[in-house]
Amino acid sequence: MPGRISLGVEWVDRLIEGGLPKGTWTVLTGEPGVGKSILSMFTVGVNLGKTPIVYVTTEASFHDAAEQAKQFKIDLSTGVSLADILGGRVKEAEDLVFVDLFGLYREYRVMLKANEEGRRPVRALSIDVLRGAINEAYKALGVERGDEALVIIDSMSAFWADKPALARAFSYGLRQSLYRQNVTVLMTSQYAPTTDSTFGFGLEHVADGIIHMWMDNVQEAKEIRRWLIVKKMRLTNHDRRAHRFEITPQGIVEAPTGA
Ligand SMILES: Nc1ncnc2c1ncn2[C@@H]1O[C@H](COP(=O)(O)OP(=O)(O)OP(=O)(O)O)[C@@H](O)[C@H]1O
Ligand SMILES: [Mg+2]
C-alpha cells in the first residue's frame, strides 16, 4: 500500500482509500466555479507542516489566495512567495512556497537572463517557466531528489490557452521533466461544457488520477447542484459513484444524493 496524501476533505479522502497515493499525479477537472481551487486549498491546508508544498497559481496573487483560504479557516500565512525569494526580499521558506506566475514574471525574466542569450525570450506562462519556478521552489524549501513534497498547480489550463492542440505533448513533457519519485502532484484543469472535453485535453492521459467535478444545468435545476466523481486513481480501489456536495462556509460538504 502506498502512503497517502490527504486532500483535506474527509469524505473525499474516503473515496480514494485515504488520499492521493504518494508520488502520483492527479488532475481535478471541472467547469468554472465548481470548486477546484477551493478543494486544492484544503489540500494545501491539511498538509502544511507535514510535507514541503509548492503551490503554483496562474489565477490569483498570494494575497488573494490567502484571503479565500482564510474564509475556510485555512491559514497560509507561513507561505512565502517565490517572487520574494528571487527578488531577495525573503531569505528562506518554512513549509510553503507560493508561485504566483503573473507576479513572478518580471523577477523570473531577470533570473533567467543569463540563460537567455541567443534564445527566444521566456514567455510568462510557458512550461519552461513553470518547471524553472518549481525547481527554484524546491531549492528554497530544501527539497532534494528523493525527498517527499507536494506540488499543487492551479490551473494548468492557462498554459495552453492559445494552443489547446498541444496540451497532450506539453503534459507529457511536463511530467517527464518534473518527475520525481516522491513528489505528489495535484493539478486543476478547466472542463469546457460546450465541447464536453477538458480544455486542452491531454492531462488526463498523463495523470494517474482524475477527480471530476461538475454542476447540473443551472437553468433546469434552478439551483447550484455540485457533483464529484473519481474517474481514475492508480493503485487504488476507488469509489465509483458520483457524490453530491455543497460549498459552504464550513467547506466542501457532502450533500445527500437525490436531495
Ligand atoms: N466563503 C464561501 N462560502 C460558500 N461558498 C463559497 C465561498 N467562497 C467561495 N464559494 C463558492 O465557491 C465558488 C468558487 O469555487 P472555486 O474558486 O474553487 O472554483 P473553480 O472550480 O476553481 O473555478 P475556476 O475554473 O473559475 O477557477 C464560488 O463561485 C462560490 O460558489
Ligand atoms: Mg479556480
XYZ file of N, CA and C and ligand atoms in Angstrom:
809
model
N 0.842 -1.218 0.000
C 0.000 0.000 0.000
C 0.868 1.257 0.000
N 0.705 2.117 -0.985
C 1.479 3.363 -0.947
C 0.968 4.265 0.173
N 1.847 5.151 0.656
C 1.391 6.155 1.610
C 0.391 7.067 0.917
N -0.373 7.790 1.706
C -1.430 8.633 1.140
C -1.244 10.091 1.542
N -1.647 10.965 0.648
C -1.632 12.404 0.909
C -3.093 12.849 1.004
N -3.483 13.310 2.162
C -4.876 13.737 2.354
C -5.208 14.933 1.474
N -6.454 14.957 0.997
C -6.920 16.116 0.226
C -7.489 17.187 1.152
N -7.597 16.879 2.434
C -8.094 17.875 3.381
C -9.604 17.891 3.508
N -10.271 16.991 2.801
C -11.727 16.872 2.905
C -12.007 15.387 3.148
N -12.486 15.094 4.365
C -12.528 13.703 4.816
C -13.326 12.785 3.901
N -14.509 13.239 3.495
C -15.335 12.326 2.688
C -14.723 12.097 1.306
N -13.961 13.043 0.810
C -13.293 12.827 -0.487
C -12.123 11.851 -0.307
N -11.377 12.000 0.797
C -10.301 11.046 1.098
C -10.830 9.613 1.152
N -12.016 9.478 1.750
C -12.575 8.121 1.902
C -12.847 7.462 0.548
N -13.122 8.270 -0.480
C -13.408 7.711 -1.810
C -12.163 7.103 -2.442
N -10.989 7.494 -1.938
C -9.735 7.052 -2.555
C -8.802 6.398 -1.531
N -9.379 5.634 -0.662
C -8.593 4.872 0.323
C -7.669 5.739 1.171
N -8.140 6.928 1.505
C -7.401 7.753 2.461
C -6.676 8.952 1.871
N -6.542 8.989 0.558
C -5.883 10.154 -0.047
C -5.175 9.785 -1.334
N -4.482 10.756 -1.886
C -3.746 10.517 -3.136
C -2.552 9.608 -2.843
N -2.329 8.587 -3.660
C -1.134 7.769 -3.441
C 0.108 8.641 -3.611
N 1.015 8.554 -2.643
C 2.224 9.389 -2.712
C 2.971 9.160 -4.021
N 3.454 10.229 -4.613
C 4.255 10.118 -5.824
C 3.441 10.076 -7.112
N 2.105 10.206 -6.993
C 1.292 10.159 -8.222
C 0.853 11.561 -8.643
N 0.335 11.640 -9.879
C -0.170 12.891 -10.458
C -1.675 12.799 -10.608
N -2.375 13.766 -10.046
C -3.838 13.764 -10.151
C -4.317 15.089 -10.716
N -5.332 15.007 -11.573
C -5.907 16.225 -12.102
C -7.341 16.362 -11.604
N -7.665 17.585 -11.156
C -9.031 17.933 -10.749
C -9.645 18.646 -11.929
N -10.625 18.040 -12.578
C -11.227 18.690 -13.749
C -12.612 19.214 -13.370
N -13.080 20.208 -14.106
C -14.418 20.726 -13.835
C -14.602 22.134 -14.361
N -15.870 22.515 -14.441
C -16.210 23.817 -15.023
C -15.893 24.961 -14.048
N -15.919 26.187 -14.569
C -15.617 27.345 -13.717
C -16.554 27.427 -12.510
N -15.977 27.678 -11.359
C -16.776 27.905 -10.163
C -17.223 26.643 -9.446
N -16.822 25.489 -9.942
C -17.344 24.250 -9.353
C -16.672 23.909 -8.026
N -15.433 24.424 -7.809
C -14.782 24.177 -6.515
C -13.376 23.598 -6.593
N -12.786 23.622 -7.772
C -11.440 23.040 -7.941
C -10.398 23.767 -7.091
N -10.418 25.099 -7.173
C -9.411 25.867 -6.422
C -9.605 25.694 -4.924
N -10.858 25.659 -4.493
C -11.112 25.534 -3.056
C -10.682 24.157 -2.562
N -10.966 23.108 -3.314
C -10.507 21.773 -2.900
C -8.979 21.738 -2.841
N -8.324 22.350 -3.814
C -6.854 22.299 -3.763
C -6.313 23.118 -2.585
N -7.032 24.161 -2.175
C -6.636 24.918 -0.978
C -6.738 24.086 0.286
N -7.791 23.285 0.380
C -7.916 22.381 1.529
C -6.757 21.399 1.555
N -6.336 20.956 0.373
C -5.211 20.014 0.302
C -3.934 20.682 0.808
N -3.733 21.923 0.422
C -2.574 22.670 0.932
C -2.682 22.776 2.453
N -3.837 23.205 2.929
C -4.026 23.456 4.362
C -3.725 22.240 5.211
N -4.258 21.082 4.828
C -4.116 19.903 5.689
C -2.687 19.361 5.671
N -1.932 19.671 4.624
C -0.571 19.138 4.529
C 0.507 20.115 4.994
N 0.099 21.311 5.375
C 1.063 22.299 5.861
C 1.794 21.777 7.092
N 3.095 21.862 7.051
C 3.873 21.411 8.204
C 4.163 19.918 8.170
N 3.459 19.185 7.289
C 3.687 17.733 7.200
C 4.650 17.414 6.076
N 4.537 18.174 4.996
C 5.387 17.932 3.829
C 5.626 19.280 3.147
N 6.809 19.481 2.554
C 7.033 20.756 1.866
C 6.050 20.896 0.692
N 5.518 22.104 0.531
C 4.499 22.318 -0.504
C 4.906 23.443 -1.449
N 4.783 23.162 -2.736
C 4.921 24.199 -3.766
C 3.523 24.423 -4.329
N 3.054 25.649 -4.225
C 1.666 25.952 -4.595
C 1.705 26.974 -5.742
N 1.463 26.492 -6.948
C 1.532 27.349 -8.129
C 0.128 27.830 -8.462
N -0.036 29.111 -8.659
C -1.329 29.570 -9.162
C -1.144 30.506 -10.336
N -1.978 30.317 -11.333
C -1.939 31.181 -12.511
C -3.089 32.173 -12.439
N -3.867 32.098 -11.355
C -5.121 32.863 -11.342
C -5.215 33.907 -10.257
N -4.431 33.754 -9.206
C -4.592 34.668 -8.078
C -3.235 35.013 -7.500
N -3.145 36.174 -6.893
C -1.932 36.525 -6.158
C -1.952 35.768 -4.838
N -0.809 35.708 -4.202
C -0.732 35.032 -2.902
C -1.739 35.657 -1.945
N -1.794 36.968 -1.973
C -2.697 37.685 -1.086
C -4.150 37.246 -1.298
N -4.578 37.192 -2.556
C -5.971 36.811 -2.847
C -6.254 35.366 -2.448
N -5.292 34.494 -2.736
C -5.490 33.085 -2.387
C -5.560 32.931 -0.865
N -4.697 33.671 -0.164
C -4.698 33.582 1.299
C -6.021 34.097 1.869
N -6.565 35.129 1.233
C -7.859 35.673 1.671
C -8.970 34.638 1.505
N -8.995 34.005 0.327
C -10.019 32.986 0.077
C -9.845 31.830 1.075
N -8.596 31.444 1.310
C -8.329 30.333 2.236
C -8.821 30.669 3.646
N -8.601 31.916 4.030
C -8.992 32.361 5.369
C -10.493 32.186 5.600
N -11.282 32.344 4.539
C -12.732 32.157 4.664
C -13.068 30.746 5.131
N -12.171 29.822 4.842
C -12.398 28.434 5.267
C -11.470 28.056 6.424
N -10.973 29.053 7.104
C -10.099 28.854 8.283
C -8.810 28.115 7.936
N -8.353 28.289 6.711
C -7.059 27.718 6.328
C -6.047 28.863 6.392
N -5.007 28.644 7.193
C -4.040 29.707 7.417
C -2.805 29.484 6.547
N -2.635 30.342 5.541
C -1.484 30.190 4.636
C -0.357 31.166 4.983
N -0.446 31.745 6.198
C 0.487 32.833 6.497
C 1.952 32.396 6.634
N 2.215 31.092 6.753
C 3.615 30.664 6.793
C 4.214 30.611 5.388
N 3.372 30.770 4.372
C 3.847 30.681 2.991
C 4.649 31.900 2.575
N 5.618 31.678 1.701
C 6.337 32.818 1.128
C 6.238 32.733 -0.387
N 6.241 33.904 -1.015
C 6.139 33.949 -2.463
C 7.518 33.726 -3.080
N 7.577 32.927 -4.129
C 8.856 32.704 -4.809
C 9.372 34.022 -5.402
N 8.449 34.900 -5.776
C 8.870 36.210 -6.284
C 9.697 36.939 -5.228
N 9.297 36.837 -3.964
C 10.045 37.489 -2.886
C 11.390 36.819 -2.653
N 11.433 35.522 -2.827
C 12.712 34.814 -2.653
C 13.664 35.198 -3.788
N 13.165 35.160 -5.024
C 14.029 35.501 -6.167
C 14.432 36.963 -6.134
N 13.547 37.796 -5.603
C 13.839 39.225 -5.514
C 14.705 39.569 -4.312
N 15.076 38.581 -3.513
C 15.951 38.808 -2.368
C 15.241 39.418 -1.173
N 13.922 39.517 -1.222
C 13.197 40.150 -0.110
C 12.950 39.171 1.034
N 13.007 37.881 0.712
C 12.811 36.855 1.741
C 13.931 35.849 1.579
N 14.483 35.403 2.681
C 15.668 34.533 2.625
C 15.329 33.054 2.505
N 14.392 32.595 3.321
C 14.116 31.158 3.274
C 12.640 30.851 3.477
N 12.292 29.629 3.115
C 10.901 29.212 3.218
C 10.785 28.118 4.259
N 9.676 28.141 5.000
C 9.476 27.150 6.050
C 8.888 25.875 5.455
N 7.623 25.960 5.039
C 6.986 24.742 4.532
C 6.152 24.969 3.282
N 5.967 26.240 2.884
C 5.105 26.522 1.737
C 5.714 27.625 0.864
N 5.940 27.298 -0.414
C 6.364 28.326 -1.361
C 5.252 28.503 -2.377
N 4.854 29.748 -2.521
C 3.745 30.092 -3.379
C 4.319 30.686 -4.665
N 3.952 30.110 -5.795
C 4.451 30.595 -7.075
C 3.321 31.291 -7.822
N 3.329 32.605 -7.757
C 2.324 33.391 -8.466
C 2.930 33.738 -9.826
N 2.542 32.991 -10.836
C 3.246 33.141 -12.114
C 3.087 34.510 -12.746
N 1.998 35.194 -12.469
C 1.891 36.549 -13.006
C 2.805 37.502 -12.246
N 2.748 37.433 -10.937
C 3.570 38.302 -10.118
C 5.051 38.023 -10.307
N 5.348 36.805 -10.639
C 6.729 36.360 -10.700
C 7.425 36.708 -12.001
N 6.633 37.018 -13.002
C 7.177 37.099 -14.349
C 8.421 37.974 -14.455
N 8.354 39.193 -13.883
C 9.479 40.123 -14.040
C 10.736 39.564 -13.370
N 10.600 39.100 -12.139
C 11.743 38.523 -11.429
C 12.315 37.343 -12.197
N 11.391 36.606 -12.751
C 11.839 35.423 -13.463
C 12.672 35.766 -14.687
N 12.238 36.795 -15.388
C 12.996 37.222 -16.567
C 14.425 37.583 -16.163
N 14.553 38.275 -15.067
C 15.875 38.688 -14.597
C 16.696 37.458 -14.231
N 16.069 36.571 -13.491
C 16.783 35.387 -13.044
C 17.265 34.537 -14.204
N 16.464 34.487 -15.250
C 16.814 33.607 -16.374
C 17.667 34.309 -17.419
N 17.967 35.572 -17.200
C 18.652 36.365 -18.211
C 19.951 35.700 -18.680
N 20.685 35.167 -17.730
C 21.962 34.539 -18.066
C 21.786 33.425 -19.083
N 20.631 32.789 -19.060
C 20.426 31.663 -19.971
C 19.758 32.086 -21.270
N 19.460 33.365 -21.375
C 18.612 33.787 -22.471
C 19.348 34.112 -23.756
N 20.672 34.298 -23.641
C 21.414 34.716 -24.827
C 21.183 33.765 -25.989
N 20.791 34.347 -27.100
C 20.609 33.533 -28.296
C 19.345 32.699 -28.286
N 18.605 32.789 -27.179
C 17.362 32.017 -27.138
C 16.196 32.967 -27.190
N 15.051 32.443 -27.601
C 13.896 33.346 -27.633
C 13.483 33.655 -26.195
N 12.912 34.848 -25.984
C 12.572 35.256 -24.626
C 11.579 34.275 -23.995
N 11.692 34.156 -22.702
C 10.802 33.252 -21.983
C 9.436 33.915 -21.829
N 8.386 33.204 -22.166
C 7.039 33.756 -22.013
C 6.526 33.488 -20.597
N 5.562 34.327 -20.180
C 5.102 34.211 -18.795
C 4.578 32.816 -18.472
N 3.649 32.338 -19.281
C 3.015 31.083 -18.938
C 3.528 29.961 -19.824
N 4.812 29.743 -19.783
C 5.351 28.629 -20.546
C 5.699 27.501 -19.587
N 5.760 26.330 -20.147
C 6.118 25.171 -19.339
C 7.537 25.339 -18.779
N 8.421 26.004 -19.561
C 9.789 26.242 -19.083
C 9.807 27.051 -17.798
N 8.987 28.095 -17.780
C 8.930 28.939 -16.583
C 8.366 28.137 -15.410
N 7.351 27.346 -15.689
C 6.750 26.535 -14.640
C 7.783 25.586 -14.044
N 8.500 24.913 -14.949
C 9.495 23.949 -14.496
C 10.598 24.640 -13.695
N 11.075 25.769 -14.229
C 12.131 26.521 -13.541
C 11.668 26.999 -12.173
N 10.443 27.489 -12.121
C 9.925 28.029 -10.862
C 9.791 26.921 -9.826
N 9.307 25.776 -10.240
C 9.136 24.675 -9.290
C 10.507 24.222 -8.762
N 11.482 24.183 -9.645
C 12.818 23.792 -9.189
C 13.412 24.803 -8.213
N 13.171 26.092 -8.463
C 13.631 27.120 -7.517
C 12.908 26.976 -6.174
N 11.623 26.650 -6.249
C 10.857 26.478 -5.012
C 11.385 25.285 -4.210
N 11.728 24.214 -4.892
C 12.342 23.063 -4.195
C 13.595 23.515 -3.448
N 14.409 24.303 -4.143
C 15.656 24.781 -3.506
C 15.342 25.566 -2.242
N 14.370 26.482 -2.362
C 14.032 27.326 -1.210
C 13.527 26.487 -0.036
N 12.885 25.368 -0.352
C 12.322 24.513 0.698
C 13.313 23.444 1.151
N 14.453 23.385 0.460
C 15.440 22.353 0.792
C 15.011 20.955 0.365
N 14.178 20.874 -0.669
C 13.727 19.562 -1.156
C 14.761 19.008 -2.133
N 15.364 17.903 -1.748
C 16.361 17.258 -2.611
C 15.683 16.137 -3.388
N 16.369 15.661 -4.415
C 15.865 14.498 -5.136
C 15.613 13.344 -4.182
N 14.466 12.722 -4.303
C 14.141 11.597 -3.420
C 13.315 12.027 -2.209
N 13.358 13.329 -1.887
C 12.561 13.818 -0.753
C 11.079 13.881 -1.133
N 10.262 13.799 -0.102
C 8.827 13.956 -0.326
C 8.454 15.418 -0.477
N 7.488 15.682 -1.345
C 6.946 17.035 -1.462
C 5.580 16.941 -2.126
N 4.849 18.044 -2.004
C 3.532 18.134 -2.648
C 3.555 19.358 -3.560
N 3.154 19.171 -4.811
C 3.085 20.286 -5.758
C 1.635 20.455 -6.189
N 1.121 21.671 -6.023
C -0.247 21.987 -6.456
C -0.120 22.968 -7.618
N -0.801 22.718 -8.720
C -0.781 23.662 -9.847
C -2.223 24.025 -10.196
N -2.573 25.291 -9.929
C -3.950 25.749 -10.137
C -3.936 27.012 -10.996
N -4.188 26.982 -12.287
C -4.601 25.813 -13.023
C -3.668 25.569 -14.206
N -3.753 24.392 -14.771
C -2.937 24.071 -15.929
C -3.503 24.680 -17.208
N -4.796 24.961 -17.228
C -5.441 25.397 -18.477
C -4.756 26.617 -19.093
N -4.247 27.490 -18.232
C -3.639 28.726 -18.725
C -2.421 28.456 -19.612
N -1.791 27.312 -19.418
C -0.558 27.062 -20.167
C -0.794 26.772 -21.642
N -1.973 26.293 -21.944
C -2.223 26.050 -23.374
C -3.459 26.785 -23.868
N -3.745 27.909 -23.229
C -4.914 28.690 -23.621
C -4.893 29.008 -25.114
N -3.691 29.285 -25.662
C -3.637 29.679 -27.069
C -3.272 28.507 -27.985
N -3.082 27.342 -27.424
C -2.711 26.203 -28.276
C -3.182 24.874 -27.680
N -4.500 24.724 -27.577
C -5.041 23.532 -26.929
C -4.592 22.231 -27.592
N -4.302 22.295 -28.894
C -3.913 21.062 -29.584
C -2.599 20.510 -29.041
N -1.818 21.386 -28.416
C -0.514 20.936 -27.919
C -0.561 20.424 -26.480
N -1.752 20.437 -25.909
C -1.862 20.116 -24.477
C -1.269 18.757 -24.145
N -1.506 17.806 -25.002
C -1.037 16.459 -24.682
C 0.486 16.379 -24.694
N 1.075 16.986 -25.730
C 2.534 16.976 -25.806
C 3.135 17.724 -24.620
N 2.537 18.858 -24.256
C 3.014 19.635 -23.115
C 2.916 18.828 -21.832
N 1.773 18.168 -21.671
C 1.552 17.417 -20.442
C 2.607 16.331 -20.304
N 2.890 15.700 -21.413
C 3.892 14.650 -21.436
C 5.262 15.190 -21.059
N 5.619 16.301 -21.709
C 6.916 16.929 -21.457
C 7.031 17.368 -20.012
N 5.947 17.915 -19.503
C 5.952 18.406 -18.129
C 6.156 17.253 -17.152
N 5.430 16.198 -17.393
C 5.535 15.065 -16.473
C 6.952 14.486 -16.493
N 7.502 14.374 -17.713
C 8.857 13.829 -17.805
C 9.866 14.719 -17.102
N 9.725 16.035 -17.327
C 10.753 16.919 -16.789
C 10.571 17.171 -15.298
N 9.353 17.043 -14.802
C 9.135 17.317 -13.373
C 9.120 16.062 -12.525
N 9.181 14.907 -13.182
C 9.002 13.669 -12.434
C 10.053 13.510 -11.332
N 9.576 13.269 -10.135
C 10.440 12.878 -9.031
C 9.658 11.856 -8.246
N 10.344 10.843 -7.816
C 9.683 9.680 -7.250
C 8.725 9.989 -6.104
N 9.118 10.856 -5.215
C 8.312 11.053 -4.009
C 7.527 12.360 -3.996
N 7.387 12.937 -5.177
C 6.621 14.176 -5.256
C 5.203 13.859 -5.748
N 4.237 14.283 -4.968
C 2.827 14.091 -5.317
C 2.327 15.385 -5.962
N 1.626 15.261 -7.083
C 1.201 16.450 -7.811
C -0.325 16.465 -7.941
N -0.905 17.613 -7.643
C -2.347 17.827 -7.834
C -2.515 19.052 -8.723
N -3.163 18.848 -9.879
C -3.332 19.951 -10.827
C -4.822 20.173 -11.077
N -5.206 21.404 -11.354
C -6.594 21.635 -11.763
C -6.621 21.933 -13.253
N -7.753 21.634 -13.865
C -7.903 21.875 -15.299
C -9.361 22.179 -15.589
N -9.579 23.168 -16.439
C -10.968 23.541 -16.714
C -11.611 22.618 -17.727
N -12.837 22.340 -17.479
C -13.624 21.495 -18.357
C -14.536 22.422 -19.137
N -14.542 22.304 -20.458
C -15.375 23.181 -21.271
C -16.708 22.496 -21.528
N -17.791 22.954 -20.862
C -19.080 22.274 -21.026
C -19.564 22.276 -22.474
N -19.172 23.282 -23.253
C -19.666 23.381 -24.624
C -19.131 22.271 -25.521
N -17.868 21.917 -25.341
C -17.299 20.885 -26.207
C -17.273 19.535 -25.499
N -17.680 19.555 -24.207
C -17.690 18.322 -23.443
C -16.315 17.674 -23.365
N -15.297 18.459 -23.454
C -13.972 17.870 -23.245
C -13.139 18.851 -22.458
N -12.185 18.327 -21.748
C -11.356 19.204 -20.932
C -10.642 20.177 -21.830
N -10.541 21.389 -21.359
C -9.877 22.417 -22.145
C -8.404 22.052 -22.244
N -7.971 21.721 -23.448
C -6.603 21.260 -23.591
C -6.512 19.813 -23.152
N -7.384 19.010 -23.717
C -7.434 17.591 -23.384
C -6.047 16.995 -23.512
N -5.596 16.324 -22.545
C -4.243 15.764 -22.623
C -3.726 15.406 -21.256
N -4.033 16.256 -20.296
C -3.587 15.989 -18.931
C -4.113 14.662 -18.403
N -5.364 14.358 -18.765
C -5.978 13.137 -18.217
C -5.240 11.881 -18.634
N -4.624 11.942 -19.832
C -3.902 10.760 -20.289
C -2.608 10.580 -19.513
N -2.055 11.695 -19.102
C -0.764 11.666 -18.427
C -0.946 11.422 -16.922
N -2.115 11.788 -16.419
C -2.332 11.728 -14.969
C -2.611 10.302 -14.488
N -2.236 10.049 -13.220
C -2.537 8.767 -12.584
C -3.948 8.775 -12.019
N -4.441 9.964 -11.740
C -5.766 10.073 -11.138
C -6.555 11.211 -11.755
N -7.874 11.021 -11.852
C -8.756 12.108 -12.307
C -9.919 12.197 -11.332
N -10.083 13.367 -10.733
C -11.271 13.640 -9.931
C -12.057 14.693 -10.693
N -13.269 14.336 -11.077
C -14.055 15.247 -11.912
C -15.194 15.854 -11.102
N -15.362 17.163 -11.272
C -16.425 17.887 -10.572
C -17.287 18.578 -11.611
N -18.594 18.609 -11.386
C -19.456 19.324 -12.323
C -20.698 19.833 -11.611
N -21.474 20.638 -12.366
C -22.748 21.141 -11.836
C -23.855 20.680 -12.767
N -25.019 20.390 -12.203
C -26.189 20.164 -13.049
C -26.515 21.469 -13.757
N -27.146 21.343 -14.913
C -27.538 22.524 -15.669
C -28.356 23.477 -14.780
N -27.832 24.659 -14.574
C -28.468 25.550 -13.587
C -29.835 26.052 -14.047
N -30.029 26.111 -15.360
C -31.334 26.592 -15.833
C -32.427 25.566 -15.570
N -32.063 24.306 -15.680
C -33.047 23.258 -15.386
C -33.183 23.042 -13.885
N -32.068 22.963 -13.196
C -32.105 22.656 -11.757
C -32.579 23.858 -10.944
N -32.353 25.052 -11.476
C -32.699 26.306 -10.791
C -32.013 26.430 -9.433
N -30.884 25.783 -9.314
C -30.053 25.914 -8.122
C -28.688 25.351 -8.493
N -27.713 25.609 -7.635
C -26.392 25.049 -7.897
C -26.309 23.686 -7.229
N -26.143 22.671 -8.064
C -26.045 21.298 -7.566
C -24.707 20.742 -8.028
N -23.797 20.601 -7.070
C -22.442 20.180 -7.436
C -22.250 18.677 -7.230
N -21.440 18.089 -8.090
C -21.155 16.650 -8.034
C -19.656 16.407 -8.158
N -19.239 15.281 -7.581
C -17.832 14.887 -7.689
C -17.766 13.370 -7.915
N -16.906 12.962 -8.832
C -16.686 11.523 -9.045
C -15.189 11.270 -9.269
N -14.729 10.140 -8.771
C -13.337 9.739 -9.026
C -13.356 8.911 -10.309
N -12.759 9.447 -11.377
C -12.793 8.739 -12.664
C -11.681 7.712 -12.774
N -10.540 8.060 -12.216
C -9.483 7.047 -12.125
C -8.520 7.404 -11.013
N -7.887 6.399 -10.456
C -6.883 6.621 -9.406
C -6.016 5.379 -9.357
N -4.810 5.543 -9.834
C -3.892 4.394 -9.846
C -3.659 3.846 -8.443
N -3.422 2.594 -8.340
C -3.073 1.943 -7.070
C -4.195 2.012 -6.036
N -5.416 2.213 -6.511
C -6.496 2.494 -5.558
C -7.808 1.815 -5.974
N -8.409 1.135 -5.027
C -9.755 0.599 -5.252
C -10.732 1.721 -4.905
N -10.889 2.646 -5.844
C -11.620 3.880 -5.520
C -13.124 3.709 -5.673
N -13.832 4.589 -5.008
C -15.282 4.670 -5.120
C -15.651 4.942 -6.574
N -16.810 4.437 -6.990
C -17.161 4.561 -8.407
C -18.505 5.256 -8.630
N -18.967 5.965 -7.605
C -20.239 6.683 -7.757
C -20.029 8.193 -7.695
N -21.018 8.920 -8.239
C -20.977 10.380 -8.122
C -21.524 10.788 -6.751
N -20.919 11.794 -6.171
C -21.347 12.287 -4.859
C -21.725 13.755 -4.964
N -22.871 14.083 -4.401
C -23.285 15.490 -4.397
C -22.587 16.214 -3.273
N -22.205 17.456 -3.542
C -21.592 18.228 -2.461
C -21.999 19.688 -2.556
N -21.758 20.397 -1.469
C -22.014 21.836 -1.438
C -20.769 22.534 -0.917
N -20.601 23.773 -1.338
C -19.555 24.601 -0.737
C -20.251 25.557 0.212
N -19.901 25.460 1.473
C -20.491 26.329 2.500
C -19.328 26.935 3.285
N -19.606 27.876 4.173
C -18.504 28.419 4.977
C -17.770 27.321 5.768
N -18.401 26.156 5.940
C -17.740 25.034 6.636
C -16.812 24.263 5.692
N -16.895 24.551 4.411
C -16.006 23.884 3.470
C -16.743 23.115 2.401
N -16.116 22.017 1.955
C -16.675 21.189 0.885
C -17.425 20.049 1.558
N -18.731 20.177 1.593
C -19.551 19.306 2.431
C -20.335 18.349 1.554
N -20.330 17.069 1.939
C -21.111 16.098 1.172
C -22.599 16.367 1.426
N -23.383 16.324 0.342
C -24.827 16.561 0.469
C -25.541 15.266 0.127
N -26.715 15.034 0.703
C -27.407 13.793 0.393
C -27.753 13.720 -1.094
N -27.461 12.585 -1.721
C -27.789 12.405 -3.141
C -29.305 12.355 -3.278
N -29.819 13.026 -4.301
C -31.252 12.997 -4.544
C -32.016 14.025 -3.731
N -31.266 14.826 -2.953
C -31.932 15.864 -2.158
C -32.417 16.988 -3.051
N -16.962 31.547 1.710
C -17.701 30.833 0.854
N -18.814 30.220 1.250
C -19.559 29.492 0.402
N -19.239 29.281 -0.899
C -18.132 29.869 -1.349
C -17.278 30.653 -0.513
N -16.234 31.092 -1.235
C -16.426 30.605 -2.484
N -17.549 29.881 -2.571
C -18.104 29.175 -3.749
O -17.025 28.616 -4.484
C -17.055 29.053 -5.831
C -15.650 29.182 -6.380
O -15.017 27.923 -6.317
P -13.566 27.741 -6.959
O -12.845 29.017 -6.982
O -12.929 26.602 -6.252
O -13.954 27.312 -8.427
P -13.001 26.732 -9.582
O -13.531 25.377 -9.914
O -11.599 26.847 -9.161
O -13.342 27.723 -10.778
P -12.377 28.319 -11.956
O -12.279 27.246 -13.001
O -13.156 29.503 -12.421
O -11.091 28.670 -11.320
C -17.749 30.369 -5.778
O -18.346 30.666 -7.029
C -18.771 30.145 -4.691
O -19.920 29.488 -5.240
Mg -10.036 28.039 -9.803
